PDB file of C-alpha atoms in Angstrom:
ATOM      1  CA  UNK C  28     -21.737  13.422-126.542  1.00  0.00           C
ATOM      2  CA  UNK C  29     -22.934  16.605-128.267  1.00  0.00           C
ATOM      3  CA  UNK C  30     -19.753  18.620-127.896  1.00  0.00           C
ATOM      4  CA  UNK C  31     -21.254  21.669-129.621  1.00  0.00           C
ATOM      5  CA  UNK C  32     -24.089  22.002-127.096  1.00  0.00           C
ATOM      6  CA  UNK C  33     -21.801  21.079-124.217  1.00  0.00           C
ATOM      7  CA  UNK C  34     -19.580  23.991-125.175  1.00  0.00           C
ATOM      8  CA  UNK C  35     -22.550  26.378-125.217  1.00  0.00           C
ATOM      9  CA  UNK C  36     -23.766  25.154-121.830  1.00  0.00           C
ATOM     10  CA  UNK C  37     -20.266  25.418-120.393  1.00  0.00           C
ATOM     11  CA  UNK C  38     -19.931  28.944-121.730  1.00  0.00           C
ATOM     12  CA  UNK C  39     -23.248  29.957-120.175  1.00  0.00           C
ATOM     13  CA  UNK C  40     -22.223  28.494-116.822  1.00  0.00           C
ATOM     14  CA  UNK C  41     -18.882  30.266-117.004  1.00  0.00           C
ATOM     15  CA  UNK C  42     -20.646  33.576-117.709  1.00  0.00           C
ATOM     16  CA  UNK C  43     -23.051  32.968-114.814  1.00  0.00           C
ATOM     17  CA  UNK C  44     -20.147  32.164-112.507  1.00  0.00           C
ATOM     18  CA  UNK C  45     -18.265  35.282-113.581  1.00  0.00           C
ATOM     19  CA  UNK C  46     -21.267  37.471-112.757  1.00  0.00           C
ATOM     20  CA  UNK C  47     -21.780  35.934-109.307  1.00  0.00           C
ATOM     21  CA  UNK C  48     -18.064  36.023-108.553  1.00  0.00           C
ATOM     22  CA  UNK C  49     -17.853  39.627-109.676  1.00  0.00           C
ATOM     23  CA  UNK C  50     -20.758  40.693-107.472  1.00  0.00           C
ATOM     24  CA  UNK C  51     -19.276  38.844-104.489  1.00  0.00           C
ATOM     25  CA  UNK C  52     -15.863  40.441-105.000  1.00  0.00           C
ATOM     26  CA  UNK C  53     -17.452  43.884-105.211  1.00  0.00           C
ATOM     27  CA  UNK C  54     -19.850  43.656-102.265  1.00  0.00           C
ATOM     28  CA  UNK C  55     -18.329  41.341 -99.643  1.00  0.00           C
ATOM     29  CA  UNK C  56     -15.963  44.038 -98.303  1.00  0.00           C
ATOM     30  CA  UNK C  57     -19.016  46.294 -97.736  1.00  0.00           C
ATOM     31  CA  UNK C  58     -21.093  43.747 -95.811  1.00  0.00           C
ATOM     32  CA  UNK C  59     -20.762  43.268 -92.055  1.00  0.00           C
ATOM     33  CA  UNK C  60     -22.006  40.736 -89.527  1.00  0.00           C
ATOM     34  CA  UNK C  61     -23.867  42.482 -86.708  1.00  0.00           C
ATOM     35  CA  UNK C  62     -24.047  41.155 -83.164  1.00  0.00           C
ATOM     36  CA  UNK C  63     -26.385  42.763 -80.625  1.00  0.00           C
ATOM     37  CA  UNK C  64     -27.319  42.004 -77.053  1.00  0.00           C
ATOM     38  CA  UNK C  65     -30.636  43.081 -75.577  1.00  0.00           C
ATOM     39  CA  UNK C  66     -32.795  42.211 -72.605  1.00  0.00           C
ATOM     40  CA  UNK C  67     -34.301  39.466 -74.737  1.00  0.00           C
ATOM     41  CA  UNK C  68     -30.898  37.893 -75.439  1.00  0.00           C
ATOM     42  CA  UNK C  69     -28.336  37.998 -78.221  1.00  0.00           C
ATOM     43  CA  UNK C  70     -29.185  38.624 -81.855  1.00  0.00           C
ATOM     44  CA  UNK C  71     -27.342  38.615 -85.148  1.00  0.00           C
ATOM     45  CA  UNK C  72     -27.764  39.720 -88.726  1.00  0.00           C
ATOM     46  CA  UNK C  73     -26.017  41.423 -91.610  1.00  0.00           C
ATOM     47  CA  UNK C  74     -25.654  45.039 -92.727  1.00  0.00           C
ATOM     48  CA  UNK C  75     -24.507  46.858 -95.866  1.00  0.00           C
ATOM     49  CA  UNK C  76     -22.205  49.893 -95.877  1.00  0.00           C
ATOM     50  CA  UNK C  77     -23.734  52.620 -98.035  1.00  0.00           C
ATOM     51  CA  UNK C  78     -21.620  55.699 -97.200  1.00  0.00           C
ATOM     52  CA  UNK C  79     -17.870  56.204 -96.938  1.00  0.00           C
ATOM     53  CA  UNK C  80     -18.197  57.614 -93.412  1.00  0.00           C
ATOM     54  CA  UNK C  81     -19.518  54.415 -91.882  1.00  0.00           C
ATOM     55  CA  UNK C  82     -23.317  54.340 -92.221  1.00  0.00           C
ATOM     56  CA  UNK C  83     -24.738  50.853 -92.736  1.00  0.00           C
ATOM     57  CA  UNK C  84     -28.205  49.716 -93.725  1.00  0.00           C
ATOM     58  CA  UNK C  85     -29.866  46.720 -92.084  1.00  0.00           C
ATOM     59  CA  UNK C  86     -33.267  45.443 -90.916  1.00  0.00           C
ATOM     60  CA  UNK C  87     -35.075  47.066 -88.019  1.00  0.00           C
ATOM     61  CA  UNK C  88     -35.788  43.645 -86.543  1.00  0.00           C
ATOM     62  CA  UNK C  89     -32.046  42.843 -86.466  1.00  0.00           C
ATOM     63  CA  UNK C  90     -31.314  45.718 -84.053  1.00  0.00           C
ATOM     64  CA  UNK C  91     -34.695  45.828 -82.265  1.00  0.00           C
ATOM     65  CA  UNK C  92     -34.241  46.787 -78.617  1.00  0.00           C
ATOM     66  CA  UNK C  93     -30.529  47.572 -79.018  1.00  0.00           C
ATOM     67  CA  UNK C  94     -28.615  50.845 -78.960  1.00  0.00           C
ATOM     68  CA  UNK C  95     -25.497  49.346 -80.512  1.00  0.00           C
ATOM     69  CA  UNK C  96     -23.385  46.263 -80.900  1.00  0.00           C
ATOM     70  CA  UNK C  97     -20.419  44.833 -82.773  1.00  0.00           C
ATOM     71  CA  UNK C  98     -19.814  44.780 -86.531  1.00  0.00           C
ATOM     72  CA  UNK C  99     -17.417  42.256 -88.101  1.00  0.00           C
ATOM     73  CA  UNK C 100     -16.286  42.646 -91.707  1.00  0.00           C
ATOM     74  CA  UNK C 101     -15.020  39.979 -94.095  1.00  0.00           C
ATOM     75  CA  UNK C 102     -11.422  41.261 -93.857  1.00  0.00           C
ATOM     76  CA  UNK C 103     -11.377  40.549 -90.131  1.00  0.00           C
ATOM     77  CA  UNK C 104     -12.049  44.123 -88.984  1.00  0.00           C
ATOM     78  CA  UNK C 105     -14.185  44.333 -85.835  1.00  0.00           C
ATOM     79  CA  UNK C 106     -15.691  47.579 -84.585  1.00  0.00           C
ATOM     80  CA  UNK C 107     -18.481  48.846 -82.375  1.00  0.00           C
ATOM     81  CA  UNK C 108     -21.545  50.430 -83.923  1.00  0.00           C
ATOM     82  CA  UNK C 109     -24.378  52.651 -82.721  1.00  0.00           C
ATOM     83  CA  UNK C 110     -27.982  52.412 -83.882  1.00  0.00           C
ATOM     84  CA  UNK C 111     -28.750  55.724 -85.605  1.00  0.00           C
ATOM     85  CA  UNK C 112     -32.416  54.984 -86.168  1.00  0.00           C
ATOM     86  CA  UNK C 113     -34.836  52.169 -86.898  1.00  0.00           C
ATOM     87  CA  UNK C 114     -38.212  52.084 -88.607  1.00  0.00           C
ATOM     88  CA  UNK C 115     -40.130  48.867 -87.873  1.00  0.00           C
ATOM     89  CA  UNK C 116     -42.877  49.853 -90.335  1.00  0.00           C
ATOM     90  CA  UNK C 117     -40.441  49.488 -93.244  1.00  0.00           C
ATOM     91  CA  UNK C 118     -38.150  46.990 -91.457  1.00  0.00           C
ATOM     92  CA  UNK C 119     -35.180  49.259 -92.195  1.00  0.00           C
ATOM     93  CA  UNK C 120     -32.552  50.593 -89.806  1.00  0.00           C
ATOM     94  CA  UNK C 121     -29.372  52.632 -90.094  1.00  0.00           C
ATOM     95  CA  UNK C 122     -26.326  52.011 -87.898  1.00  0.00           C
ATOM     96  CA  UNK C 123     -22.935  53.727 -87.821  1.00  0.00           C
ATOM     97  CA  UNK C 124     -19.629  52.037 -87.058  1.00  0.00           C
ATOM     98  CA  UNK C 125     -17.036  53.680 -84.824  1.00  0.00           C
ATOM     99  CA  UNK C 126     -14.151  52.926 -87.189  1.00  0.00           C
ATOM    100  CA  UNK C 127     -15.284  53.426 -90.791  1.00  0.00           C
ATOM    101  CA  UNK C 128     -13.208  52.111 -93.628  1.00  0.00           C
ATOM    102  CA  UNK C 129     -15.336  49.654 -95.601  1.00  0.00           C
ATOM    103  CA  UNK C 130     -16.182  50.768 -99.139  1.00  0.00           C
ATOM    104  CA  UNK C 131     -19.704  52.034 -99.778  1.00  0.00           C
ATOM    105  CA  UNK C 132     -21.905  49.728-101.842  1.00  0.00           C
ATOM    106  CA  UNK C 133     -23.859  51.489-104.618  1.00  0.00           C
ATOM    107  CA  UNK C 134     -27.641  51.695-104.099  1.00  0.00           C
ATOM    108  CA  UNK C 135     -29.859  51.161-107.149  1.00  0.00           C
ATOM    109  CA  UNK C 136     -33.547  51.224-108.018  1.00  0.00           C
ATOM    110  CA  UNK C 137     -35.617  48.088-107.523  1.00  0.00           C
ATOM    111  CA  UNK C 138     -38.433  49.568-109.622  1.00  0.00           C
ATOM    112  CA  UNK C 139     -36.362  48.676-112.692  1.00  0.00           C
ATOM    113  CA  UNK C 140     -36.155  44.956-111.846  1.00  0.00           C
ATOM    114  CA  UNK C 141     -37.850  42.354-114.045  1.00  0.00           C
ATOM    115  CA  UNK C 142     -39.168  38.875-113.330  1.00  0.00           C
ATOM    116  CA  UNK C 143     -36.458  36.306-114.098  1.00  0.00           C
ATOM    117  CA  UNK C 144     -33.596  38.757-113.643  1.00  0.00           C
ATOM    118  CA  UNK C 145     -30.470  37.400-111.969  1.00  0.00           C
ATOM    119  CA  UNK C 146     -29.923  38.598-108.403  1.00  0.00           C
ATOM    120  CA  UNK C 147     -27.245  37.778-105.837  1.00  0.00           C
ATOM    121  CA  UNK C 148     -27.781  37.725-102.066  1.00  0.00           C
ATOM    122  CA  UNK C 149     -24.714  38.770-100.093  1.00  0.00           C
ATOM    123  CA  UNK C 150     -24.623  38.523 -96.317  1.00  0.00           C
ATOM    124  CA  UNK C 151     -22.233  37.972 -93.466  1.00  0.00           C
ATOM    125  CA  UNK C 152     -24.218  35.653 -91.217  1.00  0.00           C
ATOM    126  CA  UNK C 153     -22.758  35.109 -87.761  1.00  0.00           C
ATOM    127  CA  UNK C 154     -19.324  36.240 -88.954  1.00  0.00           C
ATOM    128  CA  UNK C 155     -18.851  33.352 -91.361  1.00  0.00           C
ATOM    129  CA  UNK C 156     -16.638  35.508 -93.649  1.00  0.00           C
ATOM    130  CA  UNK C 157     -19.466  36.188 -96.045  1.00  0.00           C
ATOM    131  CA  UNK C 158     -22.263  34.219 -97.643  1.00  0.00           C
ATOM    132  CA  UNK C 159     -23.185  34.463-101.317  1.00  0.00           C
ATOM    133  CA  UNK C 160     -26.142  32.819-103.045  1.00  0.00           C
ATOM    134  CA  UNK C 161     -27.650  33.497-106.458  1.00  0.00           C
ATOM    135  CA  UNK C 162     -31.063  33.137-108.019  1.00  0.00           C
ATOM    136  CA  UNK C 163     -33.635  35.087-109.953  1.00  0.00           C
ATOM    137  CA  UNK C 164     -36.359  37.579-109.178  1.00  0.00           C
ATOM    138  CA  UNK C 165     -39.374  35.298-108.883  1.00  0.00           C
ATOM    139  CA  UNK C 166     -41.931  37.920-107.903  1.00  0.00           C
ATOM    140  CA  UNK C 167     -42.425  41.677-107.768  1.00  0.00           C
ATOM    141  CA  UNK C 168     -45.073  43.850-106.166  1.00  0.00           C
ATOM    142  CA  UNK C 169     -45.492  41.496-103.225  1.00  0.00           C
ATOM    143  CA  UNK C 170     -46.650  42.926 -99.909  1.00  0.00           C
ATOM    144  CA  UNK C 171     -45.263  42.200 -96.468  1.00  0.00           C
ATOM    145  CA  UNK C 172     -47.056  43.249 -93.252  1.00  0.00           C
ATOM    146  CA  UNK C 173     -44.944  45.103 -90.683  1.00  0.00           C
ATOM    147  CA  UNK C 174     -46.024  46.128 -87.207  1.00  0.00           C
ATOM    148  CA  UNK C 175     -44.845  48.723 -84.701  1.00  0.00           C
ATOM    149  CA  UNK C 176     -46.835  48.251 -81.508  1.00  0.00           C
ATOM    150  CA  UNK C 177     -50.472  48.709 -82.512  1.00  0.00           C
ATOM    151  CA  UNK C 178     -49.655  50.228 -85.896  1.00  0.00           C
ATOM    152  CA  UNK C 179     -49.750  47.948 -88.920  1.00  0.00           C
ATOM    153  CA  UNK C 180     -48.264  48.942 -92.255  1.00  0.00           C
ATOM    154  CA  UNK C 181     -47.820  47.112 -95.515  1.00  0.00           C
ATOM    155  CA  UNK C 182     -44.322  47.138 -96.999  1.00  0.00           C
ATOM    156  CA  UNK C 183     -45.104  47.331-100.697  1.00  0.00           C
ATOM    157  CA  UNK C 184     -43.158  46.307-103.793  1.00  0.00           C
ATOM    158  CA  UNK C 185     -41.288  43.639-101.825  1.00  0.00           C
ATOM    159  CA  UNK C 186     -38.888  41.605-103.971  1.00  0.00           C
ATOM    160  CA  UNK C 187     -39.375  37.837-104.006  1.00  0.00           C
ATOM    161  CA  UNK C 188     -36.379  35.727-104.968  1.00  0.00           C
ATOM    162  CA  UNK C 189     -35.374  32.089-104.986  1.00  0.00           C
ATOM    163  CA  UNK C 190     -31.817  32.976-103.930  1.00  0.00           C
ATOM    164  CA  UNK C 191     -31.308  31.019-100.719  1.00  0.00           C
ATOM    165  CA  UNK C 192     -31.180  33.179 -97.583  1.00  0.00           C
ATOM    166  CA  UNK C 193     -29.138  31.596 -94.824  1.00  0.00           C
ATOM    167  CA  UNK C 194     -29.680  32.261 -91.091  1.00  0.00           C
ATOM    168  CA  UNK C 195     -28.268  35.668 -90.226  1.00  0.00           C
ATOM    169  CA  UNK C 196     -28.657  36.992 -93.776  1.00  0.00           C
ATOM    170  CA  UNK C 197     -31.373  39.452 -92.708  1.00  0.00           C
ATOM    171  CA  UNK C 198     -30.040  42.931 -93.364  1.00  0.00           C
ATOM    172  CA  UNK C 199     -27.710  41.747 -96.113  1.00  0.00           C
ATOM    173  CA  UNK C 200     -27.665  42.962 -99.710  1.00  0.00           C
ATOM    174  CA  UNK C 201     -29.701  41.773-102.648  1.00  0.00           C
ATOM    175  CA  UNK C 202     -27.813  42.945-105.729  1.00  0.00           C
ATOM    176  CA  UNK C 203     -28.249  42.873-109.483  1.00  0.00           C
ATOM    177  CA  UNK C 204     -25.633  41.542-111.890  1.00  0.00           C
ATOM    178  CA  UNK C 205     -23.637  44.787-111.751  1.00  0.00           C
ATOM    179  CA  UNK C 206     -23.216  44.585-107.979  1.00  0.00           C
ATOM    180  CA  UNK C 207     -25.711  47.397-107.347  1.00  0.00           C
ATOM    181  CA  UNK C 208     -27.814  46.897-104.204  1.00  0.00           C
ATOM    182  CA  UNK C 209     -31.513  46.764-105.100  1.00  0.00           C
ATOM    183  CA  UNK C 210     -32.883  45.337-101.853  1.00  0.00           C
ATOM    184  CA  UNK C 211     -32.210  44.513 -98.227  1.00  0.00           C
ATOM    185  CA  UNK C 212     -32.922  40.859 -97.432  1.00  0.00           C
ATOM    186  CA  UNK C 213     -35.571  40.791 -94.749  1.00  0.00           C
ATOM    187  CA  UNK C 214     -37.182  37.398 -94.342  1.00  0.00           C
ATOM    188  CA  UNK C 215     -37.211  33.761 -95.310  1.00  0.00           C
ATOM    189  CA  UNK C 216     -40.814  33.219 -96.342  1.00  0.00           C
ATOM    190  CA  UNK C 217     -40.580  29.506 -96.950  1.00  0.00           C
ATOM    191  CA  UNK C 218     -38.483  26.808 -98.569  1.00  0.00           C
ATOM    192  CA  UNK C 219     -36.777  28.244-101.630  1.00  0.00           C
ATOM    193  CA  UNK C 220     -38.345  31.655-101.101  1.00  0.00           C
ATOM    194  CA  UNK C 221     -36.760  34.865 -99.842  1.00  0.00           C
ATOM    195  CA  UNK C 222     -38.009  38.434 -99.551  1.00  0.00           C
ATOM    196  CA  UNK C 223     -36.196  41.760 -99.652  1.00  0.00           C
ATOM    197  CA  UNK C 224     -37.233  45.330 -98.912  1.00  0.00           C
ATOM    198  CA  UNK C 225     -36.699  47.234-102.182  1.00  0.00           C
ATOM    199  CA  UNK C 226     -34.379  50.174-102.646  1.00  0.00           C
ATOM    200  CA  UNK C 227     -36.524  52.775-104.416  1.00  0.00           C
ATOM    201  CA  UNK C 228     -37.628  56.377-104.031  1.00  0.00           C
ATOM    202  CA  UNK C 229     -39.813  55.572-101.019  1.00  0.00           C
ATOM    203  CA  UNK C 230     -37.156  53.675 -99.081  1.00  0.00           C
ATOM    204  CA  UNK C 231     -34.513  56.242-100.015  1.00  0.00           C
ATOM    205  CA  UNK C 232     -36.690  58.858 -98.305  1.00  0.00           C
ATOM    206  CA  UNK C 233     -36.965  56.611 -95.245  1.00  0.00           C
ATOM    207  CA  UNK C 234     -33.200  56.039 -95.166  1.00  0.00           C
ATOM    208  CA  UNK C 235     -32.585  59.781 -95.475  1.00  0.00           C
ATOM    209  CA  UNK C 236     -34.897  60.512 -92.542  1.00  0.00           C
ATOM    210  CA  UNK C 237     -33.230  57.855 -90.406  1.00  0.00           C
ATOM    211  CA  UNK C 238     -29.787  59.340 -91.094  1.00  0.00           C
ATOM    212  CA  UNK C 239     -30.930  62.925 -90.497  1.00  0.00           C
ATOM    213  CA  UNK C 240     -33.398  62.493 -87.624  1.00  0.00           C
ATOM    214  CA  UNK C 241     -33.001  58.978 -86.248  1.00  0.00           C
ATOM    215  CA  UNK C 242     -36.663  58.279 -86.937  1.00  0.00           C
ATOM    216  CA  UNK C 243     -39.225  58.439 -89.711  1.00  0.00           C
ATOM    217  CA  UNK C 244     -41.997  60.987 -89.481  1.00  0.00           C
ATOM    218  CA  UNK C 245     -45.204  59.798 -91.115  1.00  0.00           C
ATOM    219  CA  UNK C 246     -48.245  61.703 -92.223  1.00  0.00           C
ATOM    220  CA  UNK C 247     -51.838  60.786 -91.358  1.00  0.00           C
ATOM    221  CA  UNK C 248     -55.076  61.419 -93.231  1.00  0.00           C
ATOM    222  CA  UNK C 249     -57.505  59.520 -91.042  1.00  0.00           C
ATOM    223  CA  UNK C 250     -59.139  57.623 -93.869  1.00  0.00           C
ATOM    224  CA  UNK C 251     -59.352  53.925 -94.682  1.00  0.00           C
ATOM    225  CA  UNK C 252     -60.172  52.579 -98.116  1.00  0.00           C
ATOM    226  CA  UNK C 253     -60.405  49.468-100.255  1.00  0.00           C
ATOM    227  CA  UNK C 254     -59.761  49.165-104.003  1.00  0.00           C
ATOM    228  CA  UNK C 255     -62.912  49.622-106.078  1.00  0.00           C
ATOM    229  CA  UNK C 256     -63.494  49.650-109.860  1.00  0.00           C
ATOM    230  CA  UNK C 257     -64.216  52.968-111.541  1.00  0.00           C
ATOM    231  CA  UNK C 258     -67.163  53.268-113.955  1.00  0.00           C
ATOM    232  CA  UNK C 259     -66.033  51.948-117.358  1.00  0.00           C
ATOM    233  CA  UNK C 260     -66.379  55.276-119.198  1.00  0.00           C
ATOM    234  CA  UNK C 261     -64.405  57.138-116.516  1.00  0.00           C
ATOM    235  CA  UNK C 262     -61.805  54.376-116.288  1.00  0.00           C
ATOM    236  CA  UNK C 263     -61.220  54.616-120.037  1.00  0.00           C
ATOM    237  CA  UNK C 264     -61.030  58.422-119.956  1.00  0.00           C
ATOM    238  CA  UNK C 265     -58.579  58.464-117.044  1.00  0.00           C
ATOM    239  CA  UNK C 266     -56.731  55.297-118.116  1.00  0.00           C
ATOM    240  CA  UNK C 267     -57.184  54.070-114.540  1.00  0.00           C
ATOM    241  CA  UNK C 268     -59.249  51.038-113.610  1.00  0.00           C
ATOM    242  CA  UNK C 269     -59.374  51.348-109.807  1.00  0.00           C
ATOM    243  CA  UNK C 270     -59.718  53.906-107.056  1.00  0.00           C
ATOM    244  CA  UNK C 271     -59.966  53.660-103.265  1.00  0.00           C
ATOM    245  CA  UNK C 272     -63.485  53.488-101.856  1.00  0.00           C
ATOM    246  CA  UNK C 273     -63.608  55.196 -98.468  1.00  0.00           C
ATOM    247  CA  UNK C 274     -64.861  52.809 -95.776  1.00  0.00           C
ATOM    248  CA  UNK C 275     -63.865  54.847 -92.717  1.00  0.00           C
ATOM    249  CA  UNK C 276     -63.223  58.498 -91.927  1.00  0.00           C
ATOM    250  CA  UNK C 277     -61.946  59.424 -88.455  1.00  0.00           C
ATOM    251  CA  UNK C 278     -63.966  62.380 -87.084  1.00  0.00           C
ATOM    252  CA  UNK C 279     -61.849  65.526 -86.844  1.00  0.00           C
ATOM    253  CA  UNK C 280     -59.095  64.004 -89.000  1.00  0.00           C
ATOM    254  CA  UNK C 281     -57.474  65.797 -91.958  1.00  0.00           C
ATOM    255  CA  UNK C 282     -59.684  63.760 -94.299  1.00  0.00           C
ATOM    256  CA  UNK C 283     -62.816  64.576 -92.307  1.00  0.00           C
ATOM    257  CA  UNK C 284     -61.964  68.272 -92.124  1.00  0.00           C
ATOM    258  CA  UNK C 285     -61.400  68.361 -95.893  1.00  0.00           C
ATOM    259  CA  UNK C 286     -64.876  66.984 -96.577  1.00  0.00           C
ATOM    260  CA  UNK C 287     -64.133  63.392 -97.538  1.00  0.00           C
ATOM    261  CA  UNK C 288     -67.105  61.119 -96.831  1.00  0.00           C
ATOM    262  CA  UNK C 289     -67.909  57.420 -96.625  1.00  0.00           C
ATOM    263  CA  UNK C 290     -68.501  55.973-100.072  1.00  0.00           C
ATOM    264  CA  UNK C 291     -66.277  58.479-101.884  1.00  0.00           C
ATOM    265  CA  UNK C 292     -63.778  56.896-104.270  1.00  0.00           C
ATOM    266  CA  UNK C 293     -60.330  58.470-104.155  1.00  0.00           C
ATOM    267  CA  UNK C 294     -58.869  58.668-107.673  1.00  0.00           C
ATOM    268  CA  UNK C 295     -55.715  60.730-107.245  1.00  0.00           C
ATOM    269  CA  UNK C 296     -53.775  62.285-104.371  1.00  0.00           C
ATOM    270  CA  UNK C 297     -51.064  64.830-105.033  1.00  0.00           C
ATOM    271  CA  UNK C 298     -51.429  64.080-108.728  1.00  0.00           C
ATOM    272  CA  UNK C 299     -50.655  60.377-108.189  1.00  0.00           C
ATOM    273  CA  UNK C 300     -53.229  57.675-108.900  1.00  0.00           C
ATOM    274  CA  UNK C 301     -54.571  55.915-105.808  1.00  0.00           C
ATOM    275  CA  UNK C 302     -55.422  52.451-107.083  1.00  0.00           C
ATOM    276  CA  UNK C 303     -54.264  50.730-103.898  1.00  0.00           C
ATOM    277  CA  UNK C 304     -53.789  51.392-100.206  1.00  0.00           C
ATOM    278  CA  UNK C 305     -50.043  51.211-100.768  1.00  0.00           C
ATOM    279  CA  UNK C 306     -50.196  53.999-103.370  1.00  0.00           C
ATOM    280  CA  UNK C 307     -51.751  56.353-100.810  1.00  0.00           C
ATOM    281  CA  UNK C 308     -49.504  55.087 -98.035  1.00  0.00           C
ATOM    282  CA  UNK C 309     -46.452  55.854-100.195  1.00  0.00           C
ATOM    283  CA  UNK C 310     -47.318  59.552-100.012  1.00  0.00           C
ATOM    284  CA  UNK C 311     -47.622  59.591 -96.227  1.00  0.00           C
ATOM    285  CA  UNK C 312     -44.026  60.410 -95.324  1.00  0.00           C
ATOM    286  CA  UNK C 313     -42.497  63.400 -93.547  1.00  0.00           C
ATOM    287  CA  UNK C 314     -42.642  65.960 -96.401  1.00  0.00           C
ATOM    288  CA  UNK C 315     -46.440  65.566 -96.584  1.00  0.00           C
ATOM    289  CA  UNK C 316     -46.957  66.723 -92.976  1.00  0.00           C
ATOM    290  CA  UNK C 317     -48.609  70.138 -92.910  1.00  0.00           C
ATOM    291  CA  UNK C 318     -48.509  70.507 -96.696  1.00  0.00           C
ATOM    292  CA  UNK C 319     -51.522  70.830 -98.985  1.00  0.00           C
ATOM    293  CA  UNK C 320     -52.424  67.512-100.582  1.00  0.00           C
ATOM    294  CA  UNK C 321     -55.015  67.893-103.353  1.00  0.00           C
ATOM    295  CA  UNK C 322     -57.290  64.886-103.816  1.00  0.00           C
ATOM    296  CA  UNK C 323     -59.649  64.131-106.691  1.00  0.00           C
ATOM    297  CA  UNK C 324     -62.498  61.786-105.831  1.00  0.00           C
ATOM    298  CA  UNK C 325     -65.656  60.370-107.326  1.00  0.00           C
ATOM    299  CA  UNK C 326     -68.885  61.147-105.477  1.00  0.00           C
ATOM    300  CA  UNK C 327     -72.265  60.141-106.902  1.00  0.00           C
ATOM    301  CA  UNK C 328     -70.848  59.945-110.436  1.00  0.00           C
ATOM    302  CA  UNK C 329     -69.310  63.421-110.181  1.00  0.00           C
ATOM    303  CA  UNK C 330     -65.628  64.312-109.876  1.00  0.00           C
ATOM    304  CA  UNK C 331     -64.901  66.402-106.780  1.00  0.00           C
ATOM    305  CA  UNK C 332     -61.638  68.130-105.829  1.00  0.00           C
ATOM    306  CA  UNK C 333     -60.702  68.655-102.169  1.00  0.00           C
ATOM    307  CA  UNK C 334     -57.520  69.777-100.445  1.00  0.00           C
ATOM    308  CA  UNK C 335     -56.315  67.937 -97.346  1.00  0.00           C
ATOM    309  CA  UNK C 336     -53.496  68.842 -94.976  1.00  0.00           C
ATOM    310  CA  UNK C 337     -52.006  65.621 -93.536  1.00  0.00           C
ATOM    311  CA  UNK C 338     -51.053  65.736 -89.862  1.00  0.00           C
ATOM    312  CA  UNK C 339     -48.133  63.955 -88.195  1.00  0.00           C
ATOM    313  CA  UNK C 340     -48.846  60.384 -87.101  1.00  0.00           C
ATOM    314  CA  UNK C 341     -48.022  60.044 -83.405  1.00  0.00           C
TER     315      UNK C 341
END
C-alpha cells in the first residue's frame, strides 16, 4: 500500500468533511421545514431564515395558494408562519414566523461562483431534522422558465449543481464553503442534477420588494427581441458581440412611443449591454417604472439614441 498517497487522500477527505460539517453546523439552525395546506392538498418544503426578526426565504411554488402554515426547526421549535409575499416569476417567496429566534443565515453573491466550486445543500425536508448534501457547481448561467398565469419569464443565472436534492428540499439553502447562502434550491432537474435560484443583485431587489410590499412590481417596455450579431467593426469598437434584434413592438407601448421599430438592434439600455433577453429583463424591476431609460440601438448601420419610460406590468 502506498502509505504516502493514502495519507494525502485521507487528509483531503478530512478537509472536505470539515468543510461540509462546518457548513451544516452553521446553517441547520437557520433552516426550517414548512408545511402548508391549500385547496389542492398539503404541501411541504424548506425555508432559510435571513433576518433576526423572523423573515425566511423559500420558493414561491412551496407556498403557492397558501396564506400561512407551520415551520419546524431542527432544534424542535414549531411555530406558525404567514406568507409575506411570493413571486412566481422568480420562484421566490418570503414568509415570517410568529415566534422568531432562529439565527439569520448570511446571504452572499452567486455571481462570484466558479465551475467546480464546492457547494452544500441544506434543507429540512418534511421535518427530518435537517438534510445536508454536498457537491460542486456543475453549471452557471443556466436558464429556468417560470410562469405566472399567462406570463412567462426566464429565471437567469440559475446555478446547476450535482449536490443531491432530496424531496422537500425546495426552498432550502445552497451555500458555499464558508456557510454563506448563494442560492435557494428550486428544482430537481434530473438524476444527479439540481438547480438553485441565485442570490445576486437582481434577486436581492426582488426579496426587498417582497418584504416591503408583499409583491414585486415589474416594468414593461412592450418590445420583444432575439440575440443578433453586431457588425464586426462595431462589435470590436464596442467590445460587444451581440445585441437584441427587435421582432415585435406593441403599439402604444413605452417602446413604441419612444420610436423603437422592428429590425432595430438594441445595444445598451440604461448603460448596460443588452446581449440577451435576460439582460434587458434584469432591468425591468420596480425602480424602472416611470423612470427615463436611455437606449442605444443600431438602425440601418447608424447608432441611434432614444429614451423610453417603462410602465408598470399589470
